[in-house]
Tab-separated table of C-alpha atoms in Angstrom:
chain	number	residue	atom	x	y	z
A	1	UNK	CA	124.149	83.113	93.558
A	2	UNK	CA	120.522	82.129	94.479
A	3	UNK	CA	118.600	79.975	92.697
A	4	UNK	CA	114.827	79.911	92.339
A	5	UNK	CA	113.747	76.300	91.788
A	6	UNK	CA	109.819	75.628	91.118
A	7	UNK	CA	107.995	72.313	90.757
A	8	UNK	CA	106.817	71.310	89.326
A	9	UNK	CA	107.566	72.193	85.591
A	10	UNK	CA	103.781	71.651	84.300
A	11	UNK	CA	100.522	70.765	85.627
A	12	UNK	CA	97.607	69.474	85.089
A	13	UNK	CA	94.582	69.582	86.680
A	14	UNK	CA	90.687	68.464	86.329
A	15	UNK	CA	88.202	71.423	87.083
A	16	UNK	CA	87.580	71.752	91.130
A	17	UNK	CA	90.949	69.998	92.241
A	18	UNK	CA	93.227	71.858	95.101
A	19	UNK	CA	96.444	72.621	93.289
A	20	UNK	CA	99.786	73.374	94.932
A	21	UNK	CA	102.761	75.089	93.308
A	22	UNK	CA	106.206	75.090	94.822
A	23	UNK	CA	109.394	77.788	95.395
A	24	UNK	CA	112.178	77.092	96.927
A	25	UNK	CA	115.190	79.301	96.754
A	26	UNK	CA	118.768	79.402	98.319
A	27	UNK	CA	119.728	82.169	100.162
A	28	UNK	CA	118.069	85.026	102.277
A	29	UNK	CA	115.735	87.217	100.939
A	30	UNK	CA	113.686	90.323	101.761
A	31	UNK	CA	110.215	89.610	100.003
A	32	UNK	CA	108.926	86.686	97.876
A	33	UNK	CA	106.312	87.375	95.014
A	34	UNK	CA	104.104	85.382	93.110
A	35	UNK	CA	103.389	86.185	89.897
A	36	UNK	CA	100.755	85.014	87.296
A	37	UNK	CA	101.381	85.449	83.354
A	38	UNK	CA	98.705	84.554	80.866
A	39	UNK	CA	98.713	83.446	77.503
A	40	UNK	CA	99.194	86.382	75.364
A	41	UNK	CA	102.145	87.812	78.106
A	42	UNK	CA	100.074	89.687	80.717
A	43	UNK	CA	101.823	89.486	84.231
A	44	UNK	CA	99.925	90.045	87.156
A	45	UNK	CA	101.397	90.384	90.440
A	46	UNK	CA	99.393	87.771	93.129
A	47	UNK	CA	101.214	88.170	95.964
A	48	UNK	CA	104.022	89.586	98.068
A	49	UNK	CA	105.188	88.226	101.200
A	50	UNK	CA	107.943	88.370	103.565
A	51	UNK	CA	106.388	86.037	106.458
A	52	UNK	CA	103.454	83.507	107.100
A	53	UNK	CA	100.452	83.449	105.002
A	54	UNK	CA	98.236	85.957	102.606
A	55	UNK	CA	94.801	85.002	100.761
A	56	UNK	CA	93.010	86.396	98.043
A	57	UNK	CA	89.804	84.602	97.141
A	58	UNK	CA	90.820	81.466	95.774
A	59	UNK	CA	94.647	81.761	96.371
A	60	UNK	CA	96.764	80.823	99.351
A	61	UNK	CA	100.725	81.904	99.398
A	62	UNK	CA	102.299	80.783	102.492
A	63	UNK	CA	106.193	80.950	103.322
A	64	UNK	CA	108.796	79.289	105.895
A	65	UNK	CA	111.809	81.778	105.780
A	66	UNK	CA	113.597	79.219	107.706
A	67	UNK	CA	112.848	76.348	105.130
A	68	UNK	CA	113.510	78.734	102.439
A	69	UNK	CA	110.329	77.869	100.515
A	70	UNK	CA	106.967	79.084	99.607
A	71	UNK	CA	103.805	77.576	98.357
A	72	UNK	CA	100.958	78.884	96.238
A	73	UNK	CA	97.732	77.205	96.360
A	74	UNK	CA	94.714	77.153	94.458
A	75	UNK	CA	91.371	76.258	95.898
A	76	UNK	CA	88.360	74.836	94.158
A	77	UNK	CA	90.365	75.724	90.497
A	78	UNK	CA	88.940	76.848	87.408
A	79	UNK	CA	89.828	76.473	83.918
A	80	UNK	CA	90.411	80.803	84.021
A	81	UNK	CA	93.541	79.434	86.465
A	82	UNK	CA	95.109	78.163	83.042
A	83	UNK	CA	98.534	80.400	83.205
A	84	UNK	CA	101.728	80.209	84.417
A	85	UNK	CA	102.739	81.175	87.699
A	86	UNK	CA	106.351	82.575	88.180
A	87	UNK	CA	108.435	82.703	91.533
A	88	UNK	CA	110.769	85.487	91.845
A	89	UNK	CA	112.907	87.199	94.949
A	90	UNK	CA	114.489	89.627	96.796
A	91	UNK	CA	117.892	88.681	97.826
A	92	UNK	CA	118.603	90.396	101.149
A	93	UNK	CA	121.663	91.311	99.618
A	94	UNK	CA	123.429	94.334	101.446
A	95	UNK	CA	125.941	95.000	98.588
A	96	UNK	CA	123.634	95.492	95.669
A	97	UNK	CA	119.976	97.440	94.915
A	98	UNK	CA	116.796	95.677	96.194
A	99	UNK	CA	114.930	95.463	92.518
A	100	UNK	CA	116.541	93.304	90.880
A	101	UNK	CA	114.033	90.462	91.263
A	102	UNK	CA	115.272	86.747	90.123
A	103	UNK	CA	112.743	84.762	88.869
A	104	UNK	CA	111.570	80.679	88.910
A	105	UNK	CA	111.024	79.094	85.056
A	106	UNK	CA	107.692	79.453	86.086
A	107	UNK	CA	104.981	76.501	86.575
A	108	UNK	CA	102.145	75.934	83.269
A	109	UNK	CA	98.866	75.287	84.821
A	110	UNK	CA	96.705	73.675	83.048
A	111	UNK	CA	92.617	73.308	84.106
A	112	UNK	CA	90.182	71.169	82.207
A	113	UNK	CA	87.006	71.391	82.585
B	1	UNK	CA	96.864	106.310	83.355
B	2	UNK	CA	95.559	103.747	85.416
B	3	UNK	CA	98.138	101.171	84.547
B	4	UNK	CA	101.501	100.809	83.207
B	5	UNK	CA	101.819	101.722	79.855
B	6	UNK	CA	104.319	100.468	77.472
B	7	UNK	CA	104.886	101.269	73.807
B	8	UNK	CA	105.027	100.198	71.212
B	9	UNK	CA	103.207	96.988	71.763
B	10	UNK	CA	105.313	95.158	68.762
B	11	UNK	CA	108.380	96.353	67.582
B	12	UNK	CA	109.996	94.548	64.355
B	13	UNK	CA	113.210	96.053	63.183
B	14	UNK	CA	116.311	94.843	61.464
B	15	UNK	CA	119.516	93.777	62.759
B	16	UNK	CA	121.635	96.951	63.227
B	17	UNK	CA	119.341	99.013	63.548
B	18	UNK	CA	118.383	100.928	67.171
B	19	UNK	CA	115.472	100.778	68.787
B	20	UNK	CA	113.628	102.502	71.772
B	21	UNK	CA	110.997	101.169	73.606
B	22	UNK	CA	108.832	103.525	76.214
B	23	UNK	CA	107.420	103.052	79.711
B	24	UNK	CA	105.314	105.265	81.012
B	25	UNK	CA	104.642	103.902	85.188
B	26	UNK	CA	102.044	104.512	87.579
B	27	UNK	CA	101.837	107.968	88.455
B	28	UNK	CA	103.796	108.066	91.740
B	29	UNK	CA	105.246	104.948	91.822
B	30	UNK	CA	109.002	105.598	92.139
B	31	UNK	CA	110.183	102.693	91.513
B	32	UNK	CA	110.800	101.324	87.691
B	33	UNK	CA	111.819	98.197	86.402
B	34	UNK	CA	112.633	96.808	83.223
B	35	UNK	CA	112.839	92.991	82.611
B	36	UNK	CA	113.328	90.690	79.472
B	37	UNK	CA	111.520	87.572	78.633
B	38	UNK	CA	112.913	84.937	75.833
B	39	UNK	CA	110.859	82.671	74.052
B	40	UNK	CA	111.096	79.760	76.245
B	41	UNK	CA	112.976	81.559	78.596
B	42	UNK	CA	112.181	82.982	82.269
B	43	UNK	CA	112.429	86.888	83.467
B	44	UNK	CA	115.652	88.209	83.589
B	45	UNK	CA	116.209	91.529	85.149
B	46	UNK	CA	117.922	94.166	83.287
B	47	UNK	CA	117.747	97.735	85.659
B	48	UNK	CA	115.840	99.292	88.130
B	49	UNK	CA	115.355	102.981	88.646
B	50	UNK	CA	114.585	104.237	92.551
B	51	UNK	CA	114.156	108.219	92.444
B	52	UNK	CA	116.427	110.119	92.735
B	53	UNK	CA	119.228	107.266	93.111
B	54	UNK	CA	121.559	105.602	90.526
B	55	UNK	CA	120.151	102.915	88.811
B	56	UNK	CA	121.085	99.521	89.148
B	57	UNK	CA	122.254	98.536	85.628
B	58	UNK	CA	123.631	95.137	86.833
B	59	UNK	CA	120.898	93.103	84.867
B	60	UNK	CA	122.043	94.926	81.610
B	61	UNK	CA	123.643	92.442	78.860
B	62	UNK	CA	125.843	94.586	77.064
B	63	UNK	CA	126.837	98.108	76.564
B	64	UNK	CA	124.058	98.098	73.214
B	65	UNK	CA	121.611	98.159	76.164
B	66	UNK	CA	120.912	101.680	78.074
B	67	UNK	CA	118.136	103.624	79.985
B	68	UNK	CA	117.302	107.112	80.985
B	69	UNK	CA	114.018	107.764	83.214
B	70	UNK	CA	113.274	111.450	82.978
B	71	UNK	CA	111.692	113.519	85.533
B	72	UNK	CA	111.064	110.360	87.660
B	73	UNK	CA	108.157	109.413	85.481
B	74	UNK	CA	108.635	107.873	81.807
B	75	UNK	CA	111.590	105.191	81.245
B	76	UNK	CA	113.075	104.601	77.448
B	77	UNK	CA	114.953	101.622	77.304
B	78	UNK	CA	117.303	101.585	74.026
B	79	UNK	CA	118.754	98.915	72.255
B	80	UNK	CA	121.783	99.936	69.794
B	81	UNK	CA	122.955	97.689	66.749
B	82	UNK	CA	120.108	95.712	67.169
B	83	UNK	CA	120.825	91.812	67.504
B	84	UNK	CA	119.015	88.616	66.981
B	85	UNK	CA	119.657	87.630	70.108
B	86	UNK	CA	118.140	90.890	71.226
B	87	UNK	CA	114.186	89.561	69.520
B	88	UNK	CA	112.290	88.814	73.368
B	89	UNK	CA	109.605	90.465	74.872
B	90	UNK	CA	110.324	93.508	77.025
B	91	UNK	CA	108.664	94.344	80.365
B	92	UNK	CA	108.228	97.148	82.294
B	93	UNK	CA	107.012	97.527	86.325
B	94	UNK	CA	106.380	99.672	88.914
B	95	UNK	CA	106.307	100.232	92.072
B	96	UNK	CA	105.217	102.549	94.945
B	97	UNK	CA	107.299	104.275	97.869
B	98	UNK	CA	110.392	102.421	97.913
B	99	UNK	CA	111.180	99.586	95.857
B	100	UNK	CA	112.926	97.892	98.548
B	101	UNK	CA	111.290	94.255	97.097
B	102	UNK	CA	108.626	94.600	99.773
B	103	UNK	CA	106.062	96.105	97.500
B	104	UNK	CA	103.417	94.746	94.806
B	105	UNK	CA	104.587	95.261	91.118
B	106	UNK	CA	102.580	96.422	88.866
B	107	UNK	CA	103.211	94.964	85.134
B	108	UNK	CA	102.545	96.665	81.795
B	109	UNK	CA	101.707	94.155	79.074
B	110	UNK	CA	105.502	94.443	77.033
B	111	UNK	CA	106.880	94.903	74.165
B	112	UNK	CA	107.305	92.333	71.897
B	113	UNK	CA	111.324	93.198	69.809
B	114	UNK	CA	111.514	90.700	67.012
B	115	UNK	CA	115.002	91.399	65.321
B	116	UNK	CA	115.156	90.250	61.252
């Protein structure tokens, strides 16, 4: 069964620091996606990757397929980055349909001004 | 629309009783998927529609749990002899052309199921 392990748990962060979030998962999978849910339930797909590295603005997701693991970075953050950011997967799992994602406990961000 | 829609936004009911809850995806999106959050929990898949195909009803937790997806457009997901255990918030996504994991999803904002 694969796992998706994120780290950390919570985080806290002062107003303009360079935050990193974590995935790491155990066995192969066909895409990656971050995922960013505010308070008040809203999820908002950031990215989707298979290979290397995307950007959007502020955010860098980057993954090794080979390490099994994925990062999500935030540049310069703000306290509108308050929000938890969920992991979740695509086993490359011949056997079964490709949508059913499985999903990281998430990470709670935290920015204070 | 321009987003996924999902109704109703709150849904409080009492134990026994059925419910249905409505997604209504992107307009051409053919893929449709309906997930489950907990309080305190993480997502947990429940089934995924891809055209034409059978769905994949793996995530499902018991037979109390089914969904149709008519016309390839609008989902109802129904929940029989409601449970407590049942009380999470429901989510609904789409996706375009395939749904093979390698495209964006595309969330509505849930349902919120609170079972007395």
């Amino acid at each position: 069964k694969n796992e998706v392990e994120q780290s950390p748990q919570n985080l806290t962060a002062q107003e303009g620091e360079f935050i990193t979030i974590n995935c790491s998962y155990s066995v192969g999978i066909s895409a990656l996606h971050w995922l960013q849910q505010h308070p008040g339930g809203g999820i908002v797909s950031l990215f989707m990757l298979s290979s290397g590295k995307k950007k959007h603005g502020r955010l860098i997701a980057t993954i090794n397929i080979q390490e099994k693991h994925s990062s999500l970075h935030i540049t310069a953050s703000h306290p509108r980055d308050s929000a938890v950011y969920i992991c979740a997967v695509t086993e490359m799992n011949y056997g079964g349909s490709q949508g059913n994602l499985i999903f990281g406990k998430g990470t709670k961000l935290s920015v204070k001004p | 629309g321009a987003g996924v829609s999902q109704s109703p936004s709150n849904k409080v009911t009492e134990k026994g009783k059925d419910v249905e809850l409505r997604c209504d995806p992107i307009s051409g999106h053919t893929a449709l998927y309906w997930y489950r959050q907990s309080l305190g929990q993480g997502l947990e898949f429940l089934i995924y529609f891809q055209g034409n195909s059978a769905p994949d009803k793996s995530g499902l937790p018991s037979d109390r749990f089914s969904a149709e997806r008519t016309g390839g457009s609008v989902s109802t997901l129904t929940i029989q002899r409601t449970q407590q255990e049942d009380s999470a918030v429901y989510l609904c996504a789409s996706s375009a052309r395939t749904g093979t994991g390698n495209e964006k999803l595309f969330f509505g904002s849930g349902t919120q199921l609170s079972v007395l």
